């Protein structure tokens, strides 16, 4: 259940989904022995409005879900 911002340094709690951004992240579990496809799970994470302005979430198999700073694409485009 979503209850607080996914940024561990932030203490904002979820009151309304419109204040921030919800991320749907699909993770893959271990390969099943019987030869079936790996189990996939979907988890939801929320970044508050303040954090979602400058940060985003990503997932990789080594570290799991991580909070990363957004790259400034708009500044690069404006400089061109």
Coordinates of C-alpha atoms in Angstrom, one line a residue, residues 2-3 16 19 25 27 30 32-33 38 42 45 47 49 53-55 58 61 63-64 66 69 79:
X2 CA 1.3 3.5 -0.8
X3 CA 1.6 5.5 2.3
X16 CA -4.1 12.6 -2.6
X19 CA -0.1 15.6 -5.5
X25 CA 7.2 -1.0 -11.6
X27 CA 9.9 -6.8 -11.2
X30 CA 13.3 -16.2 -9.8
X32 CA 10.7 -21.5 -11.6
X33 CA 12.3 -25.0 -11.6
X38 CA 9.7 -16.3 -14.2
X42 CA 3.9 -5.3 -10.2
X45 CA 5.5 3.6 -5.7
X47 CA 6.9 10.3 -5.2
X49 CA 5.0 16.6 -5.8
X53 CA 9.9 17.6 -9.8
X54 CA 13.6 16.7 -9.5
X55 CA 13.7 12.9 -9.1
X58 CA 14.1 3.3 -11.6
X61 CA 18.0 -6.4 -10.7
X63 CA 19.7 -2.6 -6.5
X64 CA 15.9 -2.9 -6.8
X66 CA 16.1 3.5 -6.6
X69 CA 17.8 12.7 -10.0
X79 CA 20.9 25.3 -25.3

